[in-house]
CSV table of C-alpha atoms and ligand atoms in Angstrom, one decimal:
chain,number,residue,atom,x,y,z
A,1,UNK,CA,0.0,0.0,0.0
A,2,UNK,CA,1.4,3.3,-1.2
A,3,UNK,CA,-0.1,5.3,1.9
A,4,UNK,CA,0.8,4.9,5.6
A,5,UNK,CA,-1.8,3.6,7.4
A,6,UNK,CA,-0.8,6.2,9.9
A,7,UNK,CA,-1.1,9.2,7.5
A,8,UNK,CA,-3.5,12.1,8.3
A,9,UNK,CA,-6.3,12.1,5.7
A,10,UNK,CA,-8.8,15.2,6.0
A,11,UNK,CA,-12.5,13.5,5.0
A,12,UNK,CA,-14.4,16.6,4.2
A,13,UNK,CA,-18.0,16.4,4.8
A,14,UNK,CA,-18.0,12.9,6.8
A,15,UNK,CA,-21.3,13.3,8.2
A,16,UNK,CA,-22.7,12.9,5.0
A,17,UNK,CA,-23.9,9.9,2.7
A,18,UNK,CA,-20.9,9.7,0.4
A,19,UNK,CA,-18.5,11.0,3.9
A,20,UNK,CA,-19.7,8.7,6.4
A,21,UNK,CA,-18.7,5.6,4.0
A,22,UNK,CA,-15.3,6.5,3.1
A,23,UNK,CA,-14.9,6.9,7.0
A,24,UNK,CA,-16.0,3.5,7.5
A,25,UNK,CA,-14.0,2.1,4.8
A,26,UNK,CA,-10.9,3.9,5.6
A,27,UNK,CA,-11.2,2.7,9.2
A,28,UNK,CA,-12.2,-0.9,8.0
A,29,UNK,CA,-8.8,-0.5,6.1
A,30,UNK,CA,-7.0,0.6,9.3
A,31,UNK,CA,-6.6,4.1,8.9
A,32,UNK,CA,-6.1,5.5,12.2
A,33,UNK,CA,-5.4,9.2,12.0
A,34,UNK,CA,-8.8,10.7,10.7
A,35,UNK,CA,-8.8,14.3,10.5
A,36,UNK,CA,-13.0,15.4,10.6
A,37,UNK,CA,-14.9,18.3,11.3
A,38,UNK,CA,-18.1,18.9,11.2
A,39,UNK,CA,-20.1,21.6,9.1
A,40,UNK,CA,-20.7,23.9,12.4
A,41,UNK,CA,-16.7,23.5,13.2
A,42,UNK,CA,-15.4,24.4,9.9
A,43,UNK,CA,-17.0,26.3,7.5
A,44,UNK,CA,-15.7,25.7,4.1
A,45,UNK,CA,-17.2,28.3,2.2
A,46,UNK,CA,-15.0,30.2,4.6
A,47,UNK,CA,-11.5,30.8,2.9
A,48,UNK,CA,-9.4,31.9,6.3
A,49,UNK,CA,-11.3,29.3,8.2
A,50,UNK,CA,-10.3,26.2,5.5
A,51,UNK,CA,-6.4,28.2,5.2
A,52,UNK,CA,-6.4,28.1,9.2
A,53,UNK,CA,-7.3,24.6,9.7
A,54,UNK,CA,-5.0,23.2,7.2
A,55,UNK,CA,-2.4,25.4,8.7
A,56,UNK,CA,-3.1,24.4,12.0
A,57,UNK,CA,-4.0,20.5,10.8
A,58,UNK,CA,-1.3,19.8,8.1
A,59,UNK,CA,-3.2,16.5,6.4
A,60,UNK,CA,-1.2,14.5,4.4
A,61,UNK,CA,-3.9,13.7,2.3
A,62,UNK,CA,-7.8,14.8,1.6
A,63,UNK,CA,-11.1,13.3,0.1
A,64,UNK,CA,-13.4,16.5,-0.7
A,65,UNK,CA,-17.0,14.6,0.4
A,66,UNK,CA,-18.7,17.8,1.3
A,67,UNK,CA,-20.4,20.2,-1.0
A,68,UNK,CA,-24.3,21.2,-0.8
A,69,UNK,CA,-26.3,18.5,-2.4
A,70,UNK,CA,-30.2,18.7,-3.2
A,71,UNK,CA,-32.5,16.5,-5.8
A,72,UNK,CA,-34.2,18.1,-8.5
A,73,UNK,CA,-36.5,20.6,-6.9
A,74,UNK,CA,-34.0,22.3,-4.3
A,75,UNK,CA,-31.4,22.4,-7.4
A,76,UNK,CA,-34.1,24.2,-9.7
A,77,UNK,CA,-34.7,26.8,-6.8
A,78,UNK,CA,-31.7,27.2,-5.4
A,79,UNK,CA,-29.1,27.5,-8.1
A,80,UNK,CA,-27.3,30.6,-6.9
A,81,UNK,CA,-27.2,28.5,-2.9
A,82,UNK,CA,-25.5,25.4,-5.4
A,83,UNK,CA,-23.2,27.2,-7.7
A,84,UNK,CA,-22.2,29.8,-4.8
A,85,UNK,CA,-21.4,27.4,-1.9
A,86,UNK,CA,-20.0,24.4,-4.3
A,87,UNK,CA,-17.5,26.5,-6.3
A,88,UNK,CA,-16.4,28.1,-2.7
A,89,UNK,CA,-15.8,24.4,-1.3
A,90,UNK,CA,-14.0,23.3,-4.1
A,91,UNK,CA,-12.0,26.5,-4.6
A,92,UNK,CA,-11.1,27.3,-0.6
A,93,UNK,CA,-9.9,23.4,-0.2
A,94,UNK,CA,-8.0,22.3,-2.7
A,95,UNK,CA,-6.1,26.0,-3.2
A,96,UNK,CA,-5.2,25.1,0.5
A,97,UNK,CA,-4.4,21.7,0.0
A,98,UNK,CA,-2.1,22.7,-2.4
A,99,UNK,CA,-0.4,25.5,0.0
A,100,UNK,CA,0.0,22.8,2.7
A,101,UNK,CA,1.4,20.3,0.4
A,102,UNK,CA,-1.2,17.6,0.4
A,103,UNK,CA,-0.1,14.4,-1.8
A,104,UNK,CA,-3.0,12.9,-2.7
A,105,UNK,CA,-6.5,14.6,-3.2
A,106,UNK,CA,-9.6,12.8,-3.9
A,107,UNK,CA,-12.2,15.3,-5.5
A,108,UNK,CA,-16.2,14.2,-5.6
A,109,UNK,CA,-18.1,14.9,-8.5
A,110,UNK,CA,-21.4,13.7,-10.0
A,111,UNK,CA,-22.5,12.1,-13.1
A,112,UNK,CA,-24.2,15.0,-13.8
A,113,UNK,CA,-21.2,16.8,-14.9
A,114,UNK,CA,-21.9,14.8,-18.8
A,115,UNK,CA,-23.9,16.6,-21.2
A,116,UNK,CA,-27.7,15.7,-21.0
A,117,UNK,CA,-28.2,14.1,-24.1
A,118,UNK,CA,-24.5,12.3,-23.2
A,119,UNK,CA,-24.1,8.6,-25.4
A,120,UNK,CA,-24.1,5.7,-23.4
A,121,UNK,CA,-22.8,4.5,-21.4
A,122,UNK,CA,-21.0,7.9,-20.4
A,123,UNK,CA,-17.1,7.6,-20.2
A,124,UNK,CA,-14.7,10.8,-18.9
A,125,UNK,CA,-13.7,12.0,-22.4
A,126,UNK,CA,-17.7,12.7,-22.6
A,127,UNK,CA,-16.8,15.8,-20.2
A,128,UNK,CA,-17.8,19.3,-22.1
A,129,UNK,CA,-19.3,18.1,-25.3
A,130,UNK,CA,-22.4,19.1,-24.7
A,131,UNK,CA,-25.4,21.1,-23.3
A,132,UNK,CA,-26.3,20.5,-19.3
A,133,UNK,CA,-29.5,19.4,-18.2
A,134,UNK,CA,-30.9,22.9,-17.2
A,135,UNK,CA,-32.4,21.6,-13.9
A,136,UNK,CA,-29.0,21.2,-12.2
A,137,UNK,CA,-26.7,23.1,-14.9
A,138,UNK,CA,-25.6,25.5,-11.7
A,139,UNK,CA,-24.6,22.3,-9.2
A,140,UNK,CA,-22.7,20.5,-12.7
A,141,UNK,CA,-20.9,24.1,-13.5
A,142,UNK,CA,-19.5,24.0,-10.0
A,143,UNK,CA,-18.7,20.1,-10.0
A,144,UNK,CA,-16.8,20.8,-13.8
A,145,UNK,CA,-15.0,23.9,-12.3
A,146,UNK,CA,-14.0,21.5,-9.3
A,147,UNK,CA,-12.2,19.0,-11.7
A,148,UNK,CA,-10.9,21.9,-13.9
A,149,UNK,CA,-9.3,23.5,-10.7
A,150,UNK,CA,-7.8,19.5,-9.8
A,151,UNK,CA,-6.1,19.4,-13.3
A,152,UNK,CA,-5.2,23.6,-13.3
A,153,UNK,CA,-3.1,22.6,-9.9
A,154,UNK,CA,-1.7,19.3,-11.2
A,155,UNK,CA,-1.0,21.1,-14.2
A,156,UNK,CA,0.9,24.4,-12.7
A,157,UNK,CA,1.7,22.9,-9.6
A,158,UNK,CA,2.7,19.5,-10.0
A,159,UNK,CA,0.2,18.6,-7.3
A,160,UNK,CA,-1.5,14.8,-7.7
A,161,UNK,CA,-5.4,15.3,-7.2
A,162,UNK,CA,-7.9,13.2,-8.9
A,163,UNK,CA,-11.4,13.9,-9.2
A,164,UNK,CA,-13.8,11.1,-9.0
A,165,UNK,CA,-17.1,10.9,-10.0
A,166,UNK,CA,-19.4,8.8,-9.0
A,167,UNK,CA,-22.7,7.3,-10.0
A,168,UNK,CA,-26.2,7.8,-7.9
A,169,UNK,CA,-25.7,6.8,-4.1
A,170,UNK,CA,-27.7,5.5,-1.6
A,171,UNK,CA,-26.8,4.2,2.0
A,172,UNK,CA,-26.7,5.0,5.4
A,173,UNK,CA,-26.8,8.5,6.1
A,174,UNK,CA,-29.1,9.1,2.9
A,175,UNK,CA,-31.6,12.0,2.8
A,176,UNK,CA,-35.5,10.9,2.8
A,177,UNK,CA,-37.3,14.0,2.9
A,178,UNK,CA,-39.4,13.4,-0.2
A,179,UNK,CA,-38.8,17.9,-1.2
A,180,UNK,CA,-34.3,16.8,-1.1
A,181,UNK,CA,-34.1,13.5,-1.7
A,182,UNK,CA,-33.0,11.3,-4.8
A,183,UNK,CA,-34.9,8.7,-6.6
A,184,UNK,CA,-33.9,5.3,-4.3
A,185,UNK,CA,-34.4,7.2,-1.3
A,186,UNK,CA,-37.5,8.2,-1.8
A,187,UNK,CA,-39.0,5.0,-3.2
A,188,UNK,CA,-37.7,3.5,-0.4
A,189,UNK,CA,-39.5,6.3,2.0
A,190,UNK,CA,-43.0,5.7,-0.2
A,191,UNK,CA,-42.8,1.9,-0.2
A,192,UNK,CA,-42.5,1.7,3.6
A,193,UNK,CA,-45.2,4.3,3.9
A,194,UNK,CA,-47.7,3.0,1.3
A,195,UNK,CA,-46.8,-0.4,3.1
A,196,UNK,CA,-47.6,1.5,6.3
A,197,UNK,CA,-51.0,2.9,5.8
A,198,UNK,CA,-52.0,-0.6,4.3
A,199,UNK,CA,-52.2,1.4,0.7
A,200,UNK,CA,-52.9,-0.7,-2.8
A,201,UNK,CA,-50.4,1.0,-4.9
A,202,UNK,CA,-47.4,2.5,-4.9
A,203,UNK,CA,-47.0,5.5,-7.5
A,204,UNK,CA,-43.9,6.4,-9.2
A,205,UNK,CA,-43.5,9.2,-11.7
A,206,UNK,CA,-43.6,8.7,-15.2
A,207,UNK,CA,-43.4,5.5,-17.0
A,208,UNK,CA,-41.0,3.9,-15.1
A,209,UNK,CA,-39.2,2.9,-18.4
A,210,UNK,CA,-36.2,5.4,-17.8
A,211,UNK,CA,-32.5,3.0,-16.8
A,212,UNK,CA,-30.8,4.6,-14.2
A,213,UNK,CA,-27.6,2.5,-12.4
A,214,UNK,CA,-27.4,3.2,-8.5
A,215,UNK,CA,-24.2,2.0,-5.8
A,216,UNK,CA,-24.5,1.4,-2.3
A,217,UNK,CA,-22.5,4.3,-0.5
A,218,UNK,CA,-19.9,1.7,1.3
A,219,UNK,CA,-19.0,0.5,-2.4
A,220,UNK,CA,-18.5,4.0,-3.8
A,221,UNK,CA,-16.3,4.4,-0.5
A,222,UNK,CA,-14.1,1.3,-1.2
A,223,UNK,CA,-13.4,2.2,-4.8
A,224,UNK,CA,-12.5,5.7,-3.8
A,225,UNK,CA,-10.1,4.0,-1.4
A,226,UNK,CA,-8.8,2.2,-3.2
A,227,UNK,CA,-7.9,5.1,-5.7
A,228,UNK,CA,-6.7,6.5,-2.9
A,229,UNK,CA,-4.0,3.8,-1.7
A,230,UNK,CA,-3.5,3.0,-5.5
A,231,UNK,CA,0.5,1.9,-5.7
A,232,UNK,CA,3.1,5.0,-7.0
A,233,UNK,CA,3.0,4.6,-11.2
A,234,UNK,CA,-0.5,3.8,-11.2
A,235,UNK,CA,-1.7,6.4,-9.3
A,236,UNK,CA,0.9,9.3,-10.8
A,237,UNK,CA,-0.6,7.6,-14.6
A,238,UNK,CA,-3.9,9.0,-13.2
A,239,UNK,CA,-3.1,12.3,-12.2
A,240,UNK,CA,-0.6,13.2,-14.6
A,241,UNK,CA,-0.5,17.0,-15.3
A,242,UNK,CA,-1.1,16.1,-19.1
A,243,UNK,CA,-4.7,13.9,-18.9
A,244,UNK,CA,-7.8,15.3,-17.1
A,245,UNK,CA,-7.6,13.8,-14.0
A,246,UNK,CA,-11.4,12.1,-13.9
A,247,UNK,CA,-12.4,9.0,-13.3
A,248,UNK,CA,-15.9,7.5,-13.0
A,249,UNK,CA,-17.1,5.3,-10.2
A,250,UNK,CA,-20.1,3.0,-10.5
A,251,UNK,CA,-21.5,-0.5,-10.9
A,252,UNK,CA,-21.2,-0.9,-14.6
A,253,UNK,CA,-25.4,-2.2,-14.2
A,254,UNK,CA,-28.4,0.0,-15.0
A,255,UNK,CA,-31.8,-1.4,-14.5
A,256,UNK,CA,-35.5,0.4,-15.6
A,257,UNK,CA,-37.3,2.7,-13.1
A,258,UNK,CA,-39.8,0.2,-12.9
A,259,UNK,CA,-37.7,-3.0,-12.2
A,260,UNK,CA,-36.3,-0.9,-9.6
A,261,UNK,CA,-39.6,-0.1,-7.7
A,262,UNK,CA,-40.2,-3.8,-7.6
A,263,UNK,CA,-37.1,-4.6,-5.9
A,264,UNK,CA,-37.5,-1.5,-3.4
A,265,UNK,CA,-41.6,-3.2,-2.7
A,266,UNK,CA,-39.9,-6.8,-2.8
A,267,UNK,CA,-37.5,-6.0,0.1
A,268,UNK,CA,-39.9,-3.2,1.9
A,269,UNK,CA,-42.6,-5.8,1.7
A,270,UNK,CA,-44.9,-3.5,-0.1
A,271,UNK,CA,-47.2,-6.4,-1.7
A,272,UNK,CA,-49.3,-3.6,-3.5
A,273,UNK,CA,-49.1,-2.7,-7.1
A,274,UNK,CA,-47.2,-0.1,-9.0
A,275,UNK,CA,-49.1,2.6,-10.5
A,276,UNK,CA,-47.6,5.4,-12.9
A,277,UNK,CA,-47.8,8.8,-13.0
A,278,UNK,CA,-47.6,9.5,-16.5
A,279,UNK,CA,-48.3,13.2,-16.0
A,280,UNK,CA,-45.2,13.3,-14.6
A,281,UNK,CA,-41.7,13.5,-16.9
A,282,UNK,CA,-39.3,10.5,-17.4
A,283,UNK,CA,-36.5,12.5,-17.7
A,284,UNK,CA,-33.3,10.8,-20.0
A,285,UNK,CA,-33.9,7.6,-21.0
A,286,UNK,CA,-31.0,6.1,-19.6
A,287,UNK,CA,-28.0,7.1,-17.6
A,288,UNK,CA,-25.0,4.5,-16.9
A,289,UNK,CA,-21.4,5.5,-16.3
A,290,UNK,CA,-18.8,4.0,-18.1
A,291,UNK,CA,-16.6,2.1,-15.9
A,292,UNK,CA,-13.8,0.7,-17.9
A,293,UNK,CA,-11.1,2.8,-16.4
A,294,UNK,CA,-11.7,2.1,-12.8
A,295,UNK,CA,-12.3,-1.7,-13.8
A,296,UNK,CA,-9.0,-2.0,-16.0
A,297,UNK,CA,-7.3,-1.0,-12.6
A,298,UNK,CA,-8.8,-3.7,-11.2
A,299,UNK,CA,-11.5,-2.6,-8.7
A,300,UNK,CA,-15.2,-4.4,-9.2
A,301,UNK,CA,-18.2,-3.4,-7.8
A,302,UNK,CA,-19.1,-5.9,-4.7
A,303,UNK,CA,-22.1,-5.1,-3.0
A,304,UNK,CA,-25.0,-6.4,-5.4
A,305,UNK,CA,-28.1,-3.8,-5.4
A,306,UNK,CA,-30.9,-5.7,-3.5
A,307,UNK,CA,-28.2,-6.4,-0.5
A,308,UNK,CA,-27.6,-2.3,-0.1
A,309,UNK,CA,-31.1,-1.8,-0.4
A,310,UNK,CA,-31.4,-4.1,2.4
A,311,UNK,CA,-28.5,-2.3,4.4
A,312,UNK,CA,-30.6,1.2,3.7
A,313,UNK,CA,-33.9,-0.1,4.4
A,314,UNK,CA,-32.4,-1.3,7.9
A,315,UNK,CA,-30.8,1.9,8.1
A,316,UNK,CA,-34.0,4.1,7.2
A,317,UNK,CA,-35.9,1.5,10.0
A,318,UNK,CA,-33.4,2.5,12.6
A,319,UNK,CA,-33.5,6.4,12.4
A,320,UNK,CA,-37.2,6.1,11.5
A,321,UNK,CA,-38.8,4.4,14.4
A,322,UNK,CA,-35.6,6.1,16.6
A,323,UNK,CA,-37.4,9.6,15.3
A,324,UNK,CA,-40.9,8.1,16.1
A,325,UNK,CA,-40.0,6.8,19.2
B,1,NAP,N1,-25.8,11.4,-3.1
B,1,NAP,C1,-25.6,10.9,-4.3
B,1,NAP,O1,-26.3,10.2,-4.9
B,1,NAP,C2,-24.2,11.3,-4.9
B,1,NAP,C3,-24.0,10.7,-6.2
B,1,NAP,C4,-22.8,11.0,-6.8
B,1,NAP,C5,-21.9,11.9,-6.2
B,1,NAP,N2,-22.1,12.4,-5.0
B,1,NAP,C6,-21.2,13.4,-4.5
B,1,NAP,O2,-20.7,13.1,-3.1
B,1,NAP,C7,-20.5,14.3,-2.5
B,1,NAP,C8,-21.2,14.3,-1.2
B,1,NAP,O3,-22.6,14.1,-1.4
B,1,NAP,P1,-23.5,13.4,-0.3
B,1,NAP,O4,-24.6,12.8,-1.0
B,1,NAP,O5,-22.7,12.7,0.7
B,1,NAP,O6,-24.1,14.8,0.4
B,1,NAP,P2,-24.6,15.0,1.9
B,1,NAP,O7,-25.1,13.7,2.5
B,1,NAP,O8,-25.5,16.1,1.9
B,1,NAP,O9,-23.3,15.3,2.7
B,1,NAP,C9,-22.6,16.5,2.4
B,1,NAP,C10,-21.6,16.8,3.6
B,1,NAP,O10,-21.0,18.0,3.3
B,1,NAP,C11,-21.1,18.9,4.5
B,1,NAP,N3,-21.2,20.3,4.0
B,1,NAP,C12,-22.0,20.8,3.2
B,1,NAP,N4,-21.8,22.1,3.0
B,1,NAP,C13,-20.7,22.4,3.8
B,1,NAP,C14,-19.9,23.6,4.1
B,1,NAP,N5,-20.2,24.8,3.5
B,1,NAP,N6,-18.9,23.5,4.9
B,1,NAP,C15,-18.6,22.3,5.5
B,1,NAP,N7,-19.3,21.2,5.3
B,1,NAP,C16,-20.3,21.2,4.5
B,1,NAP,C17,-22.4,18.4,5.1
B,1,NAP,O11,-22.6,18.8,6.4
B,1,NAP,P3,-24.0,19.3,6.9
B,1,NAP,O12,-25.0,18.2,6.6
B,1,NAP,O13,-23.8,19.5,8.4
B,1,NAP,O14,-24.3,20.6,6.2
B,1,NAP,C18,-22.3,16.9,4.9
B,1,NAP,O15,-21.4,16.4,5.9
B,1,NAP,C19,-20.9,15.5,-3.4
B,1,NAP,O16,-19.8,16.0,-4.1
B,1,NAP,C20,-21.8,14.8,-4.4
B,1,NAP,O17,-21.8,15.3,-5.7
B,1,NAP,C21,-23.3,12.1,-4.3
């Protein structure tokens, strides 16, 4: 392993659902010397605050896990909150990372840096050859700025950040407030309800015919860890100053809307029907990462879909009846 188990490694925005699995899976991997802070301890929209605490902190190493997240709606209302706080996080820590001397940098992105109407399955050289979807076009500009600012440092700098983007999430930590939260989530939330109230259907928007591919947090975390340890020449190949330093992370699998709603019902035990809004929009028809890069390194996915839909149903269970408790 090319890092010392030992070595300080900053996880920014560990409470969260991407930032609570690389935690785990770093300390599953016995990494000792966590450096965390929570949102109301460090502010990283705050430049002096970020430039004080590496200062004070000197990490050897960072994984960028924090930025403001939001589904559809709270991205379509709140696009100057989105582009405003996520260029600031992005800018403020890895500038400092650089001024401290960080070796290696792990930057998060989203799939939803590719172009809308991106080919399939999407690989990294799809990057900027094409229009955004408008709904989250301000959250995207700030994710594509992130990974410009990765490769403008490895390029001037001779730093070695990577940016890594991964695929939809789900797992502990996950948001389920129906206004915030992403697709699983939320089917998961409306399964256990409609399951709840004794209902007859569960509805899901549109036709149910859109592919989508999802990853259980803990998954995301272990390939992003094992980036992170990659051994010397493999990792500097990556973040050479001469290639875009980008790399996807996901399952390789998509599977329909629908298909997906069945599982959720199957291990919810929802034994309604599915109904479809077809008012509603479908949105792309299908959205897979391309995967070959991550894979040719040799990293596979491990965590099959319906067991992390088990892990976040458990999960939901716990905080849910805790809350109603
Ligand atoms: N969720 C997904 O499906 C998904 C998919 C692909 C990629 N990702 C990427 O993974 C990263 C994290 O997403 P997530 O889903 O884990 O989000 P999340 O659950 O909302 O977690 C975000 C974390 O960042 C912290 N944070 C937010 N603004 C901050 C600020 N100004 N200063 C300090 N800390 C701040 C949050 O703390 P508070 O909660 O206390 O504010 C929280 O710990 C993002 O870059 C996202 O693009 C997520």
């Amino acid at each position: 392993m090319s890092i010392e188990r030992t070595a300080r490694i900053y996880v920014a925005g560990h409470t969260g659902l991407a930032g609570s699995a690389l935690v785990r899976s770093l300390r599953a991997k016995g990494f000792t010397n966590l450096l965390l802070r929570k949102h109301a301890e460090l502010e990283l929209t705050d430049a002096a605050a970020v430039r004080r605490f590496f200062e004070a902190e000197r990490p050897e190493h960072v994984i960028v896990a924090a930025a403001k997240v939001g589904g559809i709606l709270a991205n379509d209302t709140y696009p100057a909150d989105f582009i405003h706080q996520n260029l600031a996080i992005g800018n403020n820590v890895i500038h400092e990372a650089w001024r401290s001397g960080v070796g290696r940098l792990l930057y998060l992105g989203s799939s939803c840096i590719y172009p809308r109407d991106c080919p399939q399955p999407m690989k990294e050289e799809y990057l900027l050859t094409g229009p955004l979807e408008p709904t989250n076009r301000a959250y995207a500009l700030a994710k594509i700025a992130g990974i410009e600012t990765c490769w403008s440092y490895n390029r001037q700098h001779g730093t070695r950040f990577l940016a890594v983007m991964p695929t939809n999430l789900f797992g502990p930590q996950d948001h389920y407030d129906l206004q915030n939260s992403h697709a699983l989530p939320a089917l998961i939330r409306k399964a256990h309800e409609a399951k709840m109230r004794g209902e007859r259907d569960l509805v899901i928007w549109g036709t149910g015919r859109p592919k989508r591919e999802f990853m259980y947090s803990d998954d995301m975390a272990d390939a992003c860890v094992f980036l992170l340890t990659l051994d010397e020449s493999r990792y500097a190949a990556l973040s050479a100053p001469a290639v875009a330093p980008l790399i996807n992370v996901g399952t390789g699998q998509d599977l329909t809307i629908a298909e997906l709603a069945a599982l959720v019902c199957e291990v919810v035990g929802f034994r309604g029907g599915i109904a479809h809004d077809t008012t509603k929009p479908d949105g792309t028809p299908r959205k897979l990462l391309d995967v070959s890069k991550l894979q040719a390194l040799g990293w596979r996915s491990r965590v099959s879909l319906r067991e992390g839909i088990e892990r976040a149903y458990a999960d939901f269970r716990a905080r849910f009846e805790r809350a109603a408790a």
